[in-house]
Amino acid sequence: MKGFTSYAIKNLKSTGSIARSSKFLARNLAKQVPTDAKTIVELGAGDGIITRELLKYMPQQAHLTSYEISEELLALLQRIDHPRFSLKHSSAMDIVQDFAIDSVDCLVSCLPLALFPLEMKHELLTHIRSVLKPNGLFLQYQYWLSDKQLIKEYFPHLKTNWVPLNLPPSFVYTGTAPNSELVAE
């Protein structure tokens, strides 16, 4: 593959981006991983720029499992050699088959949520909530705030920060899984 940008432009509907994530966005996400996290999941690993930052900053005891559905991008991710890294060539929806309920400490979503149909967004967020431990951390970035209210249904104490040094500039949602049952259905 020539590069992520050419891939992204050809596959805009699946990547949701025209350029790879910046190191600033990647670092913003990675530095939010809790210091006591043991199980970290990344959805939509892309070309691995965020994956590499997660591996660099994650706690010593943590293990990262990244999901990528694209065969072309998977080839780039397979170059990552790290003892605490697993790669899954499957849909993000498969997290409920791969992880037990309340077993994930931190989940980082790099999926183009804004491009998903509403029903799929609800299904994905329900799956994410089910695998996250109570007080587990959910991170999602977007280029605009279109899904903020929807995400807030699942993560009521949602915080947002802005990363201007990304193309396009991005918003990062940070949510903590409540101790109670799902708010949305």
PDB file of C-alpha atoms in Angstrom, residues 12-154:
ATOM      1  CA  LEU A  12     -13.788   7.488   2.479  1.00  0.00           C
ATOM      2  CA  LYS A  13     -17.036   5.741   3.468  1.00  0.00           C
ATOM      3  CA  SER A  14     -15.195   3.177   5.562  1.00  0.00           C
ATOM      4  CA  THR A  15     -12.336   5.302   6.927  1.00  0.00           C
ATOM      5  CA  GLY A  16     -14.270   8.530   7.461  1.00  0.00           C
ATOM      6  CA  SER A  17     -11.043  10.464   6.988  1.00  0.00           C
ATOM      7  CA  ILE A  18      -8.906  12.087   4.321  1.00  0.00           C
ATOM      8  CA  ALA A  19      -5.645  11.780   6.243  1.00  0.00           C
ATOM      9  CA  ARG A  20      -4.078   9.609   8.906  1.00  0.00           C
ATOM     10  CA  SER A  21      -4.489  10.668  12.502  1.00  0.00           C
ATOM     11  CA  SER A  22      -1.784  12.987  13.771  1.00  0.00           C
ATOM     12  CA  LYS A  23       0.672  12.021  16.483  1.00  0.00           C
ATOM     13  CA  PHE A  24      -0.997  14.729  18.597  1.00  0.00           C
ATOM     14  CA  LEU A  25      -4.389  13.008  18.402  1.00  0.00           C
ATOM     15  CA  ALA A  26      -2.791   9.594  18.947  1.00  0.00           C
ATOM     16  CA  ARG A  27      -0.910  10.834  22.004  1.00  0.00           C
ATOM     17  CA  ASN A  28      -4.016  12.580  23.393  1.00  0.00           C
ATOM     18  CA  LEU A  29      -5.872   9.259  23.316  1.00  0.00           C
ATOM     19  CA  ALA A  30      -2.973   7.149  24.598  1.00  0.00           C
ATOM     20  CA  LYS A  31      -2.216   9.393  27.560  1.00  0.00           C
ATOM     21  CA  GLN A  32      -5.802   9.045  28.799  1.00  0.00           C
ATOM     22  CA  VAL A  33      -5.516   5.279  29.303  1.00  0.00           C
ATOM     23  CA  PRO A  34      -5.809   4.634  33.054  1.00  0.00           C
ATOM     24  CA  THR A  35      -2.559   3.717  34.776  1.00  0.00           C
ATOM     25  CA  ASP A  36      -4.165   0.609  36.271  1.00  0.00           C
ATOM     26  CA  ALA A  37      -5.652  -0.672  32.974  1.00  0.00           C
ATOM     27  CA  LYS A  38      -4.961  -4.301  32.161  1.00  0.00           C
ATOM     28  CA  THR A  39      -7.274  -4.910  29.201  1.00  0.00           C
ATOM     29  CA  ILE A  40      -7.345  -2.288  26.443  1.00  0.00           C
ATOM     30  CA  VAL A  41      -9.305  -2.607  23.196  1.00  0.00           C
ATOM     31  CA  GLU A  42      -8.911  -0.472  20.075  1.00  0.00           C
ATOM     32  CA  LEU A  43     -11.633  -0.474  17.414  1.00  0.00           C
ATOM     33  CA  GLY A  44     -10.675   0.540  13.869  1.00  0.00           C
ATOM     34  CA  ALA A  45      -6.895   0.462  14.211  1.00  0.00           C
ATOM     35  CA  GLY A  46      -6.322   1.821  10.698  1.00  0.00           C
ATOM     36  CA  ASP A  47      -2.642   2.085   9.807  1.00  0.00           C
ATOM     37  CA  GLY A  48      -1.521   1.736  13.426  1.00  0.00           C
ATOM     38  CA  ILE A  49      -0.513   5.273  14.361  1.00  0.00           C
ATOM     39  CA  ILE A  50      -2.822   5.274  17.390  1.00  0.00           C
ATOM     40  CA  THR A  51      -2.010   1.620  18.095  1.00  0.00           C
ATOM     41  CA  ARG A  52       1.687   2.431  18.383  1.00  0.00           C
ATOM     42  CA  GLU A  53       1.032   5.310  20.787  1.00  0.00           C
ATOM     43  CA  LEU A  54      -1.239   3.112  22.899  1.00  0.00           C
ATOM     44  CA  LEU A  55       1.526   0.498  23.102  1.00  0.00           C
ATOM     45  CA  LYS A  56       4.054   3.179  23.996  1.00  0.00           C
ATOM     46  CA  TYR A  57       2.012   4.740  26.816  1.00  0.00           C
ATOM     47  CA  MET A  58      -0.047   1.837  28.174  1.00  0.00           C
ATOM     48  CA  PRO A  59       0.737   0.489  31.651  1.00  0.00           C
ATOM     49  CA  GLN A  60       3.326  -2.268  32.002  1.00  0.00           C
ATOM     50  CA  GLN A  61       0.687  -4.842  32.990  1.00  0.00           C
ATOM     51  CA  ALA A  62      -1.694  -4.004  30.097  1.00  0.00           C
ATOM     52  CA  HIS A  63      -2.507  -5.934  26.940  1.00  0.00           C
ATOM     53  CA  LEU A  64      -3.888  -4.243  23.809  1.00  0.00           C
ATOM     54  CA  THR A  65      -6.251  -5.981  21.388  1.00  0.00           C
ATOM     55  CA  SER A  66      -6.870  -4.042  18.166  1.00  0.00           C
ATOM     56  CA  TYR A  67      -9.622  -4.677  15.629  1.00  0.00           C
ATOM     57  CA  GLU A  68      -9.347  -3.844  11.932  1.00  0.00           C
ATOM     58  CA  ILE A  69     -11.671  -5.057   9.202  1.00  0.00           C
ATOM     59  CA  SER A  70      -9.712  -3.821   6.150  1.00  0.00           C
ATOM     60  CA  GLU A  71      -7.342  -6.380   4.609  1.00  0.00           C
ATOM     61  CA  GLU A  72      -5.110  -3.609   3.240  1.00  0.00           C
ATOM     62  CA  LEU A  73      -4.736  -1.876   6.595  1.00  0.00           C
ATOM     63  CA  LEU A  74      -4.358  -5.208   8.368  1.00  0.00           C
ATOM     64  CA  ALA A  75      -1.143  -5.768   6.395  1.00  0.00           C
ATOM     65  CA  LEU A  76       0.300  -2.582   7.940  1.00  0.00           C
ATOM     66  CA  LEU A  77      -0.794  -3.577  11.437  1.00  0.00           C
ATOM     67  CA  GLN A  78       0.750  -7.031  11.139  1.00  0.00           C
ATOM     68  CA  ARG A  79       4.164  -5.331  11.098  1.00  0.00           C
ATOM     69  CA  ILE A  80       3.716  -4.329  14.731  1.00  0.00           C
ATOM     70  CA  ASP A  81       5.723  -6.703  16.890  1.00  0.00           C
ATOM     71  CA  HIS A  82       4.916  -6.288  20.559  1.00  0.00           C
ATOM     72  CA  PRO A  83       4.560  -8.991  23.229  1.00  0.00           C
ATOM     73  CA  ARG A  84       1.406  -7.427  24.711  1.00  0.00           C
ATOM     74  CA  PHE A  85      -0.430  -6.824  21.425  1.00  0.00           C
ATOM     75  CA  SER A  86      -3.074  -8.904  19.647  1.00  0.00           C
ATOM     76  CA  LEU A  87      -4.642  -8.115  16.293  1.00  0.00           C
ATOM     77  CA  LYS A  88      -8.127  -9.230  15.241  1.00  0.00           C
ATOM     78  CA  HIS A  89      -9.209  -9.170  11.613  1.00  0.00           C
ATOM     79  CA  SER A  90     -12.879  -8.810  12.386  1.00  0.00           C
ATOM     80  CA  SER A  91     -15.709  -6.375  12.932  1.00  0.00           C
ATOM     81  CA  ALA A  92     -15.842  -4.146  15.986  1.00  0.00           C
ATOM     82  CA  MET A  93     -19.213  -5.758  16.704  1.00  0.00           C
ATOM     83  CA  ASP A  94     -17.336  -8.976  17.554  1.00  0.00           C
ATOM     84  CA  ILE A  95     -16.079  -7.541  20.846  1.00  0.00           C
ATOM     85  CA  VAL A  96     -19.054  -9.110  22.623  1.00  0.00           C
ATOM     86  CA  GLN A  97     -17.944 -12.543  21.388  1.00  0.00           C
ATOM     87  CA  ASP A  98     -14.284 -11.976  22.253  1.00  0.00           C
ATOM     88  CA  PHE A  99     -14.601 -10.284  25.652  1.00  0.00           C
ATOM     89  CA  ALA A 100     -16.716 -11.133  28.680  1.00  0.00           C
ATOM     90  CA  ILE A 101     -19.174  -8.660  30.148  1.00  0.00           C
ATOM     91  CA  ASP A 102     -17.416  -6.118  32.395  1.00  0.00           C
ATOM     92  CA  SER A 103     -13.917  -7.261  31.380  1.00  0.00           C
ATOM     93  CA  VAL A 104     -12.377  -4.304  29.511  1.00  0.00           C
ATOM     94  CA  ASP A 105     -10.677  -1.455  31.384  1.00  0.00           C
ATOM     95  CA  CYS A 106     -10.359   0.952  28.456  1.00  0.00           C
ATOM     96  CA  LEU A 107     -11.825   0.983  24.951  1.00  0.00           C
ATOM     97  CA  VAL A 108     -10.520   3.363  22.278  1.00  0.00           C
ATOM     98  CA  SER A 109     -12.758   3.760  19.233  1.00  0.00           C
ATOM     99  CA  CYS A 110     -11.265   5.118  16.029  1.00  0.00           C
ATOM    100  CA  LEU A 111     -14.371   4.186  14.051  1.00  0.00           C
ATOM    101  CA  PRO A 112     -16.070   6.787  11.815  1.00  0.00           C
ATOM    102  CA  LEU A 113     -19.183   6.774  13.996  1.00  0.00           C
ATOM    103  CA  ALA A 114     -20.750   9.725  12.160  1.00  0.00           C
ATOM    104  CA  LEU A 115     -21.018   7.594   9.009  1.00  0.00           C
ATOM    105  CA  PHE A 116     -22.855   4.717  10.713  1.00  0.00           C
ATOM    106  CA  PRO A 117     -26.647   4.347  10.548  1.00  0.00           C
ATOM    107  CA  LEU A 118     -28.331   5.226  13.853  1.00  0.00           C
ATOM    108  CA  GLU A 119     -29.303   1.618  14.616  1.00  0.00           C
ATOM    109  CA  MET A 120     -25.689   0.501  14.144  1.00  0.00           C
ATOM    110  CA  LYS A 121     -24.441   3.274  16.444  1.00  0.00           C
ATOM    111  CA  HIS A 122     -26.815   2.093  19.169  1.00  0.00           C
ATOM    112  CA  GLU A 123     -25.744  -1.529  18.690  1.00  0.00           C
ATOM    113  CA  LEU A 124     -22.050  -0.631  18.823  1.00  0.00           C
ATOM    114  CA  LEU A 125     -22.391   1.581  21.899  1.00  0.00           C
ATOM    115  CA  THR A 126     -24.435  -1.138  23.636  1.00  0.00           C
ATOM    116  CA  HIS A 127     -21.669  -3.663  22.899  1.00  0.00           C
ATOM    117  CA  ILE A 128     -19.009  -1.254  24.141  1.00  0.00           C
ATOM    118  CA  ARG A 129     -20.915  -0.617  27.380  1.00  0.00           C
ATOM    119  CA  SER A 130     -21.426  -4.335  27.951  1.00  0.00           C
ATOM    120  CA  VAL A 131     -17.717  -5.242  27.749  1.00  0.00           C
ATOM    121  CA  LEU A 132     -16.455  -2.232  29.711  1.00  0.00           C
ATOM    122  CA  LYS A 133     -15.976  -2.717  33.431  1.00  0.00           C
ATOM    123  CA  PRO A 134     -17.939  -0.405  35.719  1.00  0.00           C
ATOM    124  CA  ASN A 135     -15.951   2.853  35.660  1.00  0.00           C
ATOM    125  CA  GLY A 136     -14.132   1.601  32.546  1.00  0.00           C
ATOM    126  CA  LEU A 137     -12.978   4.320  30.163  1.00  0.00           C
ATOM    127  CA  PHE A 138     -14.386   4.893  26.660  1.00  0.00           C
ATOM    128  CA  LEU A 139     -12.519   7.142  24.209  1.00  0.00           C
ATOM    129  CA  GLN A 140     -13.906   8.129  20.795  1.00  0.00           C
ATOM    130  CA  TYR A 141     -12.754  10.840  18.444  1.00  0.00           C
ATOM    131  CA  GLN A 142     -14.791  12.648  15.796  1.00  0.00           C
ATOM    132  CA  TYR A 143     -14.332  15.632  13.520  1.00  0.00           C
ATOM    133  CA  TRP A 144     -17.557  17.279  14.654  1.00  0.00           C
ATOM    134  CA  LEU A 145     -19.886  16.918  17.636  1.00  0.00           C
ATOM    135  CA  SER A 146     -22.735  15.232  15.759  1.00  0.00           C
ATOM    136  CA  ASP A 147     -22.911  12.166  18.021  1.00  0.00           C
ATOM    137  CA  LYS A 148     -22.212  13.793  21.375  1.00  0.00           C
ATOM    138  CA  GLN A 149     -25.792  13.518  22.673  1.00  0.00           C
ATOM    139  CA  LEU A 150     -26.098   9.909  21.540  1.00  0.00           C
ATOM    140  CA  ILE A 151     -22.829   8.922  23.221  1.00  0.00           C
ATOM    141  CA  LYS A 152     -23.970  10.763  26.347  1.00  0.00           C
ATOM    142  CA  GLU A 153     -26.961   8.389  26.568  1.00  0.00           C
ATOM    143  CA  TYR A 154     -24.476   5.568  27.163  1.00  0.00           C
TER     144      TYR A 154
END
